CSV table of C-alpha atoms in Angstrom, one decimal:
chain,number,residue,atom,x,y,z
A,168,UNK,CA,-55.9,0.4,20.9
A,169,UNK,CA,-55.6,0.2,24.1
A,170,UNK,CA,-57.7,-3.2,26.2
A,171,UNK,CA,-60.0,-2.2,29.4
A,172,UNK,CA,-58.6,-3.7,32.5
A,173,UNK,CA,-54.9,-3.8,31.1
A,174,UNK,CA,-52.3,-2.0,34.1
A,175,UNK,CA,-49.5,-1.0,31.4
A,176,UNK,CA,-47.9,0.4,34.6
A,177,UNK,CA,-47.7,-2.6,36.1
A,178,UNK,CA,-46.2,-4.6,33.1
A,179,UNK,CA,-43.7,-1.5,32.9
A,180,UNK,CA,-42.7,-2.3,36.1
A,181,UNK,CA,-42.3,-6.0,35.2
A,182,UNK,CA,-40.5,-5.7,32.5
A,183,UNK,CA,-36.9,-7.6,32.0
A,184,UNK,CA,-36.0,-5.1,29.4
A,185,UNK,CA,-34.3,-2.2,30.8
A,186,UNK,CA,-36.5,0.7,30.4
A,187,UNK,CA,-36.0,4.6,30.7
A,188,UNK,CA,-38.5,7.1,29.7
A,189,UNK,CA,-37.7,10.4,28.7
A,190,UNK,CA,-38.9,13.5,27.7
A,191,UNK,CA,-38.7,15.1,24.6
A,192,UNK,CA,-36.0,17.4,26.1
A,193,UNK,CA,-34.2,14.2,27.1
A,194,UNK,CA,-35.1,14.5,31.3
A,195,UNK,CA,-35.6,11.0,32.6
A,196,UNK,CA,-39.3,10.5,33.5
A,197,UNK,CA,-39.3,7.0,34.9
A,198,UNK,CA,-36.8,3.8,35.1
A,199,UNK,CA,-38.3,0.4,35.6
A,200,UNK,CA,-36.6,-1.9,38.0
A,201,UNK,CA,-34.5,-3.7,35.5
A,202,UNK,CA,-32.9,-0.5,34.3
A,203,UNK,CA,-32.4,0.5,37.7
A,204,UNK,CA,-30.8,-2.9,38.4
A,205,UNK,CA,-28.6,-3.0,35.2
A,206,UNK,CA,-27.0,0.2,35.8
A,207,UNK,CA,-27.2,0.5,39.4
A,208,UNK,CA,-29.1,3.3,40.3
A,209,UNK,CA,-32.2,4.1,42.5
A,210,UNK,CA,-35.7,5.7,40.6
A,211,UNK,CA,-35.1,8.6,42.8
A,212,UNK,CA,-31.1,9.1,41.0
A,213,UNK,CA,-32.6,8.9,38.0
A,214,UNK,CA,-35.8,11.2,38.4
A,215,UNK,CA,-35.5,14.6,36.8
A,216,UNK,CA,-32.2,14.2,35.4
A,217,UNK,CA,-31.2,15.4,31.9
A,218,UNK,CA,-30.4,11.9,30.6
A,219,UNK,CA,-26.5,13.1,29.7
A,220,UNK,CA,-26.2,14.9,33.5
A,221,UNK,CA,-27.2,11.6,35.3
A,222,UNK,CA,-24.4,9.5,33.1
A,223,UNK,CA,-21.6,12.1,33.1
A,224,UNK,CA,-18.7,9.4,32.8
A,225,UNK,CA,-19.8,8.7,29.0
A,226,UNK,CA,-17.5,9.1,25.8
A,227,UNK,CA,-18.1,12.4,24.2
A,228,UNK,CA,-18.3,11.0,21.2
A,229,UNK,CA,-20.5,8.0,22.2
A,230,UNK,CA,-22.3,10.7,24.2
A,231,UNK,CA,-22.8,12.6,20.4
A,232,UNK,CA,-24.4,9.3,19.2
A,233,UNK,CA,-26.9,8.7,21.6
A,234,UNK,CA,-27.9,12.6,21.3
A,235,UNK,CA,-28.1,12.0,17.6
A,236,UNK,CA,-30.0,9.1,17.7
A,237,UNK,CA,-32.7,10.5,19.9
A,238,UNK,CA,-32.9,13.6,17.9
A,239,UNK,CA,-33.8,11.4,15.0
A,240,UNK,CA,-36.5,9.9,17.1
A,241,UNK,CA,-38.2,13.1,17.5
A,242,UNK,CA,-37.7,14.2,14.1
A,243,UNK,CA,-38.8,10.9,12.2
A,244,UNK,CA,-40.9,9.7,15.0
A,245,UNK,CA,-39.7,6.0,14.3
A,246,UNK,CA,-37.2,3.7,16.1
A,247,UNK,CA,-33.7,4.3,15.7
A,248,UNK,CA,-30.8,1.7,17.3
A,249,UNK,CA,-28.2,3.6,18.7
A,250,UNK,CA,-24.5,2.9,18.2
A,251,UNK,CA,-22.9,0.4,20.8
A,252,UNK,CA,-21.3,2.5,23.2
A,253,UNK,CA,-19.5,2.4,26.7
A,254,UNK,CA,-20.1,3.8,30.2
A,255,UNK,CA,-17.9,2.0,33.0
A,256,UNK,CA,-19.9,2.0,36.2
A,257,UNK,CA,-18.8,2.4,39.9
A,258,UNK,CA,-18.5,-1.3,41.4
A,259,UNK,CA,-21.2,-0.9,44.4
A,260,UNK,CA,-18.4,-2.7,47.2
A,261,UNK,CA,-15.6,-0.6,45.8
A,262,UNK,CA,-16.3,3.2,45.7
A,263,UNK,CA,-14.2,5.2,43.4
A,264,UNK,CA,-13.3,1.9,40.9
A,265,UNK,CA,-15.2,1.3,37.7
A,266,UNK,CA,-15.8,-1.7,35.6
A,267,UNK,CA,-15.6,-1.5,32.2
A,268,UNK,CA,-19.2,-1.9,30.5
A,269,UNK,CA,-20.6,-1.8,27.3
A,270,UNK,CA,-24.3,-1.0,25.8
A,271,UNK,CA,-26.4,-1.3,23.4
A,272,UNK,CA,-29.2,1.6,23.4
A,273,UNK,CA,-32.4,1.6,21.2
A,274,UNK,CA,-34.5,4.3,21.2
A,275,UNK,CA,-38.6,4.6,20.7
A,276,UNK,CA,-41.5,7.6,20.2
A,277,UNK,CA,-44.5,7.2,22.3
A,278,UNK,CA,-47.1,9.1,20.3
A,279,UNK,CA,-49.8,11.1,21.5
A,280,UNK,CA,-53.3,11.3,19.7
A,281,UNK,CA,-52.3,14.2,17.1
A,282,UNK,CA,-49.0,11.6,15.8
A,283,UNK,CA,-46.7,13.8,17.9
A,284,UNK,CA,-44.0,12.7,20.1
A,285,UNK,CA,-44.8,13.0,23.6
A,286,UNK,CA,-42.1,10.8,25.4
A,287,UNK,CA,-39.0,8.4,24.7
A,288,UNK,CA,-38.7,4.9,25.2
A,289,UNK,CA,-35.1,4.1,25.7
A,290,UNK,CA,-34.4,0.4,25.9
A,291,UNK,CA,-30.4,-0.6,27.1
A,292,UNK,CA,-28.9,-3.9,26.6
A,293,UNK,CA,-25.8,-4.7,28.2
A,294,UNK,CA,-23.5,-6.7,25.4
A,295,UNK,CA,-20.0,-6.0,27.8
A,296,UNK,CA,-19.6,-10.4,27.6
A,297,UNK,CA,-19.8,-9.8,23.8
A,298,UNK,CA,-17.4,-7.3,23.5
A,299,UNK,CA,-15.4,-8.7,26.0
A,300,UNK,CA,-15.1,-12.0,24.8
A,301,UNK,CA,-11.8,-14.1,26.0
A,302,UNK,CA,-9.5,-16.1,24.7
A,303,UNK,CA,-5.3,-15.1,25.4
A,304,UNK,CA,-5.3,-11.7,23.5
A,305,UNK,CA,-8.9,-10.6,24.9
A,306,UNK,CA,-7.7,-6.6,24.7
A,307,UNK,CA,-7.0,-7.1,21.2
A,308,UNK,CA,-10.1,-9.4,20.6
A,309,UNK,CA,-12.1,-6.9,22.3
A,310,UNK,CA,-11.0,-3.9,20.1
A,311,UNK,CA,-11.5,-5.2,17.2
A,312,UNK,CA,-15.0,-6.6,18.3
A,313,UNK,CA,-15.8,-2.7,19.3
A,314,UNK,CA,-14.5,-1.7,15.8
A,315,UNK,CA,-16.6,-4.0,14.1
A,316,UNK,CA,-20.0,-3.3,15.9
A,317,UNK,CA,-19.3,0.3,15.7
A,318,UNK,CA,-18.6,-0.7,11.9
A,319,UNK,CA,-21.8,-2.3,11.3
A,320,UNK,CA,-23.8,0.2,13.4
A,321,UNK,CA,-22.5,3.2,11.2
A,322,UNK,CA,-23.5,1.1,8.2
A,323,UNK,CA,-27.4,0.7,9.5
A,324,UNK,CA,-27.4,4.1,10.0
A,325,UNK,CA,-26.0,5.3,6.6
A,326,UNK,CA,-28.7,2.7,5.3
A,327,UNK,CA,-31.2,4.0,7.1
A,328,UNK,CA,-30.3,7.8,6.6
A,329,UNK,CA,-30.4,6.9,2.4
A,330,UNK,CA,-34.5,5.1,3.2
A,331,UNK,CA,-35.3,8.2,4.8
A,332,UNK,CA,-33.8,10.2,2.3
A,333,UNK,CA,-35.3,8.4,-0.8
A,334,UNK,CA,-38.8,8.1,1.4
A,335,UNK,CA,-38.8,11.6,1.2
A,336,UNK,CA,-37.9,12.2,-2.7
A,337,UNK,CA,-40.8,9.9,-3.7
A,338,UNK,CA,-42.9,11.8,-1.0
A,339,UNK,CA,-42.7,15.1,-3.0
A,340,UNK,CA,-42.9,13.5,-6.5
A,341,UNK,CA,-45.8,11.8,-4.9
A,342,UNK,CA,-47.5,15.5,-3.5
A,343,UNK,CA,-46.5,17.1,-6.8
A,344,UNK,CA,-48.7,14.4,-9.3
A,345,UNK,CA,-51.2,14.5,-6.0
A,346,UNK,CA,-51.8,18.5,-6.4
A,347,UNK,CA,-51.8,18.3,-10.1
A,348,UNK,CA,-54.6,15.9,-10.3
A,349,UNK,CA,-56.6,17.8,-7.2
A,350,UNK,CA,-57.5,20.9,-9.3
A,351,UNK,CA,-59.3,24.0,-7.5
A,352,UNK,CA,-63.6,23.0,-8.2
A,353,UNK,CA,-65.4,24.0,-10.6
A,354,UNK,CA,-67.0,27.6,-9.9
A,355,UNK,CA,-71.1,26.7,-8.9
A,356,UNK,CA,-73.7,28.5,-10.3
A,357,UNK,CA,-75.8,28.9,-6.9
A,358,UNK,CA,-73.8,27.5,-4.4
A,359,UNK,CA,-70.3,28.2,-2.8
A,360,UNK,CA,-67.7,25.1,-2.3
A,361,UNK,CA,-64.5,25.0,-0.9
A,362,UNK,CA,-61.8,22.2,-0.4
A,363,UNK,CA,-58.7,21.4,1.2
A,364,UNK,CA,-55.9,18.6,0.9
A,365,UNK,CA,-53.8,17.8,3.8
A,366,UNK,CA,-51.0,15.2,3.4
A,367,UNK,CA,-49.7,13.1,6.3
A,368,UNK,CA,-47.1,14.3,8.4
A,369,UNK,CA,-45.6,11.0,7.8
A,370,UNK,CA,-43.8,10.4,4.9
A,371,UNK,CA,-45.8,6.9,4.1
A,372,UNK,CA,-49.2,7.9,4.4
A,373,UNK,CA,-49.9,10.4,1.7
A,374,UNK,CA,-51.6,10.7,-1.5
A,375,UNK,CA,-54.8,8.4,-1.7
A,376,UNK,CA,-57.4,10.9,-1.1
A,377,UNK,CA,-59.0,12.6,-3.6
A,378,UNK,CA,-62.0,15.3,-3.6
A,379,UNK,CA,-64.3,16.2,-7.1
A,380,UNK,CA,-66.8,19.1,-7.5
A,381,UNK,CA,-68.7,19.0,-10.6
A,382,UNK,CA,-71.1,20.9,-12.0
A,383,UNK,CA,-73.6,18.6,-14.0
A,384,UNK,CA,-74.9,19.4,-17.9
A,385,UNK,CA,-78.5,19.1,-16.0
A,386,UNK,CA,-77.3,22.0,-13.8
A,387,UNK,CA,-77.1,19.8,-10.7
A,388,UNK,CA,-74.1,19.6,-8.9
A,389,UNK,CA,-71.9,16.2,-8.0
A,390,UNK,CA,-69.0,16.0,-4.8
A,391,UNK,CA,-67.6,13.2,-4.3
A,392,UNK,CA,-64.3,12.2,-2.1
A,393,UNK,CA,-62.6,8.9,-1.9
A,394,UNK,CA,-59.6,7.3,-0.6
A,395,UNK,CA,-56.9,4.7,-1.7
A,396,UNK,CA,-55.7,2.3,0.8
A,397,UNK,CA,-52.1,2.2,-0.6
A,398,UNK,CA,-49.8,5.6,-0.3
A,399,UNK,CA,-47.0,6.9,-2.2
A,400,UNK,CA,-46.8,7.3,-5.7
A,401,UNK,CA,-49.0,4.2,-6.7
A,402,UNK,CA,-51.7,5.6,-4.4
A,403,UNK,CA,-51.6,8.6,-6.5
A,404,UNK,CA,-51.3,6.8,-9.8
A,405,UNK,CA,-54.7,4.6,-8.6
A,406,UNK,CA,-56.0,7.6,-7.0
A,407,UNK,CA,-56.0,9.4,-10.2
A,408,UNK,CA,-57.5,6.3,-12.0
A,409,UNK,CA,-60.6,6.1,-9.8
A,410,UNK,CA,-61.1,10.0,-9.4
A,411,UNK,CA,-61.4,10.5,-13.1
A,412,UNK,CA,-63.8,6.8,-13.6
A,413,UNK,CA,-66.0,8.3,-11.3
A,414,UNK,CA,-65.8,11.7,-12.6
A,415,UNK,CA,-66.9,10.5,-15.9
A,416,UNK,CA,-69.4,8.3,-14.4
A,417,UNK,CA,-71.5,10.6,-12.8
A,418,UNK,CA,-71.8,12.2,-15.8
A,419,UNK,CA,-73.4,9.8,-17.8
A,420,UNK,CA,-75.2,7.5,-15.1
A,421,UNK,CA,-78.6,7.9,-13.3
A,422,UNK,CA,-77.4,8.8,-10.1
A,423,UNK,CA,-74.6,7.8,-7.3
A,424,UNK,CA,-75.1,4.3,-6.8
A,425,UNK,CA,-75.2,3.7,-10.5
A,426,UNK,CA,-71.7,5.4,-11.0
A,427,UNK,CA,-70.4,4.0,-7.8
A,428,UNK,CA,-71.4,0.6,-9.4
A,429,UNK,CA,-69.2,1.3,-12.4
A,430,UNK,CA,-66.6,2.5,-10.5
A,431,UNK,CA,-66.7,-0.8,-8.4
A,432,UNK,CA,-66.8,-2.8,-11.9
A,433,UNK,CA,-63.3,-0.8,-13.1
A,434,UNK,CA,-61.4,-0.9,-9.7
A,435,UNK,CA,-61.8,-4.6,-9.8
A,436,UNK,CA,-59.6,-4.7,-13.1
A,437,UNK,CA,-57.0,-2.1,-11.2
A,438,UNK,CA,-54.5,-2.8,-9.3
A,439,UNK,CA,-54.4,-1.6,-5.8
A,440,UNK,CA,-57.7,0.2,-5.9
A,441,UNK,CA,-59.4,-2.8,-4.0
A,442,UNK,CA,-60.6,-1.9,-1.0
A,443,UNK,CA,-60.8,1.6,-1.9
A,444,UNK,CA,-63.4,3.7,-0.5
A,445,UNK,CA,-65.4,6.5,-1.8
A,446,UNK,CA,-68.5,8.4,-1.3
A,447,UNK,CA,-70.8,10.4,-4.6
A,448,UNK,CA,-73.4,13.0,-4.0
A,449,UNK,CA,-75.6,15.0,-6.5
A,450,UNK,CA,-77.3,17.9,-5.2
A,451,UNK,CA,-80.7,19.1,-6.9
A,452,UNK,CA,-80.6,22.3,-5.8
A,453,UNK,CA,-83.9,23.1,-7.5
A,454,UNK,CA,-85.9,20.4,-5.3
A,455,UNK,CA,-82.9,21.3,-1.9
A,456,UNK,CA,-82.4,17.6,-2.1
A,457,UNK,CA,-79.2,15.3,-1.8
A,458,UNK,CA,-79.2,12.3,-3.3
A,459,UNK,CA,-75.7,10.1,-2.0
A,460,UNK,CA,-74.4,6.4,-2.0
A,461,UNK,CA,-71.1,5.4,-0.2
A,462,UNK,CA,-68.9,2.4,-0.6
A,463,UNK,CA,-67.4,2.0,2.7
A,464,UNK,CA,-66.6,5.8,3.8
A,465,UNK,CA,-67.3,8.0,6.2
A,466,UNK,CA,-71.3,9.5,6.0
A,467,UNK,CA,-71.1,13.0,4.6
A,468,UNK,CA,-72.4,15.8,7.6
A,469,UNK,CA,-75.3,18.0,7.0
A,470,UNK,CA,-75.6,20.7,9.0
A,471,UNK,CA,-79.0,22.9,9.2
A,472,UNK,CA,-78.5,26.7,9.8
A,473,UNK,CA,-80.4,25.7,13.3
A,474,UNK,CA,-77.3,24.1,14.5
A,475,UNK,CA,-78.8,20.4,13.8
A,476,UNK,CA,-76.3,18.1,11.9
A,477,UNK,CA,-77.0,14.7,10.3
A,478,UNK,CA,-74.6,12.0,9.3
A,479,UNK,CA,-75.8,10.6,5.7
A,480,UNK,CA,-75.4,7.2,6.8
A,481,UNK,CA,-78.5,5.5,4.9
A,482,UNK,CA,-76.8,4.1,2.1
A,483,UNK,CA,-74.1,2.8,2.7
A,484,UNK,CA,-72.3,-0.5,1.1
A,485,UNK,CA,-68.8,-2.6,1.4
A,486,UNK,CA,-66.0,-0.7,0.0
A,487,UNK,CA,-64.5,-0.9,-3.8
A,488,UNK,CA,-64.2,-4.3,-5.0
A,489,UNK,CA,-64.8,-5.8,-1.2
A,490,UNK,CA,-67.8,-8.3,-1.8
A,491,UNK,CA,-66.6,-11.4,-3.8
A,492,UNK,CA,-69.4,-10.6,-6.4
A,493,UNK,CA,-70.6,-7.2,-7.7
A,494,UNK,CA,-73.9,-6.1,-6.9
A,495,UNK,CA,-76.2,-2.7,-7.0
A,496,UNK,CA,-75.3,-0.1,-4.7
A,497,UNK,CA,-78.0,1.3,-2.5
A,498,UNK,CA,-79.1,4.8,-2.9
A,499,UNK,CA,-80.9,7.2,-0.7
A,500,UNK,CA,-81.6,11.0,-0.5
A,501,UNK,CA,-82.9,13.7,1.7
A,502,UNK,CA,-83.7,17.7,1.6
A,503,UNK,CA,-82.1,20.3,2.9
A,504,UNK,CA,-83.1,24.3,4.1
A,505,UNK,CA,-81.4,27.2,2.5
A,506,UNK,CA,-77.9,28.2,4.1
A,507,UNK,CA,-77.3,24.5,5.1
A,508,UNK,CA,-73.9,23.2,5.1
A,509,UNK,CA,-72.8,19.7,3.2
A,510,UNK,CA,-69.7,18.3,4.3
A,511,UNK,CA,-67.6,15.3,2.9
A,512,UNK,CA,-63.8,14.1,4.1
A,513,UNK,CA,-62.1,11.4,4.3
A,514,UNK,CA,-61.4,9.4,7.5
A,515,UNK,CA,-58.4,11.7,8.5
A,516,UNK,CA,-60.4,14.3,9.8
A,517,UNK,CA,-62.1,12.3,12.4
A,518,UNK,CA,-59.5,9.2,13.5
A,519,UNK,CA,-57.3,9.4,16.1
A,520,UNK,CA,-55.0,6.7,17.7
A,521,UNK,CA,-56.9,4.6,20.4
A,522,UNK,CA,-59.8,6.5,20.2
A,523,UNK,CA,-63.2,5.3,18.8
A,524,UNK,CA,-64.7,6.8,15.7
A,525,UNK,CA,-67.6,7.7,17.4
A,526,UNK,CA,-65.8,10.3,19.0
A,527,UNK,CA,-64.4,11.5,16.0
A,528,UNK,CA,-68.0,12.0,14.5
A,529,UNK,CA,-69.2,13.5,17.5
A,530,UNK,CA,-66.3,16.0,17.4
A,531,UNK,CA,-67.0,17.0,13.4
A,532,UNK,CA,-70.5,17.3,14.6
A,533,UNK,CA,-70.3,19.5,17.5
A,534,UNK,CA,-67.4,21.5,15.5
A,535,UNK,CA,-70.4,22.0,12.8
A,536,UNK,CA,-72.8,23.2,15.4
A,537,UNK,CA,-71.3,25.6,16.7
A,538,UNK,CA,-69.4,27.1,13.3
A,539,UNK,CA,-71.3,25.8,10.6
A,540,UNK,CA,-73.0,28.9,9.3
A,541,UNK,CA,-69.4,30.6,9.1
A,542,UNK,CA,-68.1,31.6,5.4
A,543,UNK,CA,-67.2,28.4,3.8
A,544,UNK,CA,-63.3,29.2,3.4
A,545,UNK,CA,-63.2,29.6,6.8
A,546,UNK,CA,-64.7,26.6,8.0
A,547,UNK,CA,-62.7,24.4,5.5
A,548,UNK,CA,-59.5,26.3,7.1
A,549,UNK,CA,-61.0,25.2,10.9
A,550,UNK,CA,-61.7,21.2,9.9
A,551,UNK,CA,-58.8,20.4,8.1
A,552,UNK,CA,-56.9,21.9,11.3
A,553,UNK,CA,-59.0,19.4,13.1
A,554,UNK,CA,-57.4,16.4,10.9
A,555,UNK,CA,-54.8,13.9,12.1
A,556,UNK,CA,-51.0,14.3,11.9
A,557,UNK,CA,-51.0,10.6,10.6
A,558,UNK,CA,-53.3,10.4,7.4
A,559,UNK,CA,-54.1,12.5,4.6
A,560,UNK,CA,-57.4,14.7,4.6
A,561,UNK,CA,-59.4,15.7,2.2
A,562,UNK,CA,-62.0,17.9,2.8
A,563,UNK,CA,-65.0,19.5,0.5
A,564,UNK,CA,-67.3,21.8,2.0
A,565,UNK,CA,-70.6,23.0,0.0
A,566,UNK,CA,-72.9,25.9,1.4
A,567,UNK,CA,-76.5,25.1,0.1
């Protein structure tokens, strides 16, 4: 997050790393002071420049890497180290003669509040003493250094290309055991549900969130959503775990705090499930009232068909397995009017990157106040487009 009273400008600015920032079609933004003093250029040469236009001298084949390795910036939105590569520059006293130079480039996304990429750090480091490094046969000492760095570069890359690679196998064997453990819910006798499951953009933040709509053998209904801390396939594995305990348990129990209490008692003998959070509600739709308990997650909306929306935030208790020992769960309920709309997620529909959740809530709430009385589908297709890019979402939404 970012601090008040912080000028990131300024510390831009007064950097001694040698900074560009670029565009995500590669045209140079800005250039601190110590990149223009490294490669000897003004802000204003810089400025506007397609990054590969304002360094024409380069190696096509260096010039290949550095493409490639911001590609892979946009695409994975992480960090990638370019190859070493080298760009003689004009000696400032001797127009027309260039040194020989050589850099090492690294390469960063700057994110925007959806998990996009919205600009490119690119950091240089100048390593010519390295490569140049003397001694009698320095042209031969100095190839052979090149060779080697190009070497080991083209290894970290292969290394890295085979993480992404197996990050992405165990992302869709993760998806697939998600979805079959997320069955469509149960068909309600007097109300209409509707959920949605969105997984993370990013390959290492998927699969602990879970959704459950039940009808009861008392002919109330339970909903309940959750979420795993971990991700991957063991966030799946415990996510499956935990959505079936508390499946059963609210079958069997008096009410939501009593099966969130057992479900608190059975994820501390689980591993990974600490932490967890997870929210039950039974609906009475005989008496139109809710009766909910939440261990640590976000407070279900209510929306009224008058356009009023309330966060069920009255009972609300440390996450699974969070307090050293185990006591109750609170409990609390409230009524609803015909044609109101319940709605539970987890946090990915209202977080965002340096914002507070607060705003997040406010945004689900005003997003219910003007759409809530919509058909259900509908408005679970509008909210789970309102989720973040960077965590999973679950979403349940229940007309009463």
């Amino acid at each position: 997050m970012r601090e008040p009273g912080i000028d990131y400008h300024a510390i831009f600015e007064a950097s001694p790393s040698a900074m560009m920032v670029l565009n995500c079609a590669f045209v140079i933004r800005d250039a601190n002071p110590s990149y223009q003093n490294l490669v000897g250029r003004t802000r204003d040469e810089l400025m506007g420049k397609y990054v590969f236009d304002a360094f024409p001298q380069n190696d096509e084949s260096e010039m290949e890497d550095l493409k490639a390795s911001l590609r892979r910036v946009l695409e994975s939105r992480d960090m990638d180290v370019a190859g070493p590569m080298r760009h003689d520059l004009e000696e400032p006293d001797r127009p027309g003669v260039f040194a020989e130079r050589y850099w090492s480039p690294l390469n960063a996304p700057v994110l925007d509040s959806d998990g996009q990429v919205a600009l490119i750090v690119h950091r240089l480091e100048e390593i010519t003493d390295l490569v140049r490094a003397g001694g009698p046969d320095t042209d031969h000492r100095r190839r052979q250094m090149k060779l080697e760095l190009y070497a080991r570069s083209r290894e970290l890359q292969q290394v890295n290309e085979r993480l992404r690679q197996a990050n992405a196998r165990e992302r869709q064997i993760a998806l697939a055991l998600q979805d079959s453990m997320l069955p469509a819910p149960q068909a309600l006798a007097h109300h209409q549900a509707a959920v949605r499951y969105r997984p993370a953009v990013h390959a290492l933040n998927v699969c602990g969130d879970w959704y459950d709509v039940t009808q009861l053998s008392n002919g109330k209904y339970a909903v309940a959503v959750g979420d795993v801390v971990g991700h991957g396939l063991a966030a799946a594995g415990v996510m499956g775990q935990l959505r079936s305990a508390l499946s059963a348990a609210i079958r069997v129990v008096g009410g939501p705090a009593s099966a969130l209490d057992g479900l608190d008692l059975y994820a501390r003998s689980v591993a990974g499930a600490l932490s967890t959070t997870a929210v039950q509600t039974v609906i009475a739709w005989a008496d139109h009232r809710i009766t909910y308990s939440s261990a640590g997650h976000p407070p279900p909306a209510l929306a009224d068909p008058d356009g009023t929306v309330r966060f069920l935030d009255q009972a609300t208790d440390p996450p699974l397995g969070a307090s050293l020992e185990h006591t109750p769960r609170p409990q609390a309920s409230t009524t609803y009017a015909d044609g109101a709309t319940l709605v539970l997620y987890t946090d990915g529909l209202i977080e965002r990157r340096g914002e507070d959740i607060d705003q997040g809530l406010q945004r689900l709430a005003d997003h219910l106040a003007r759409h809530g009385n919509g058909e259900v589908e509908e408005l679970a297709d509008a909210l789970i487009d309102l989720s973040s890019a960077t965590d999973d979402t679950a979403v349940v939404v229940v007309r009463l």
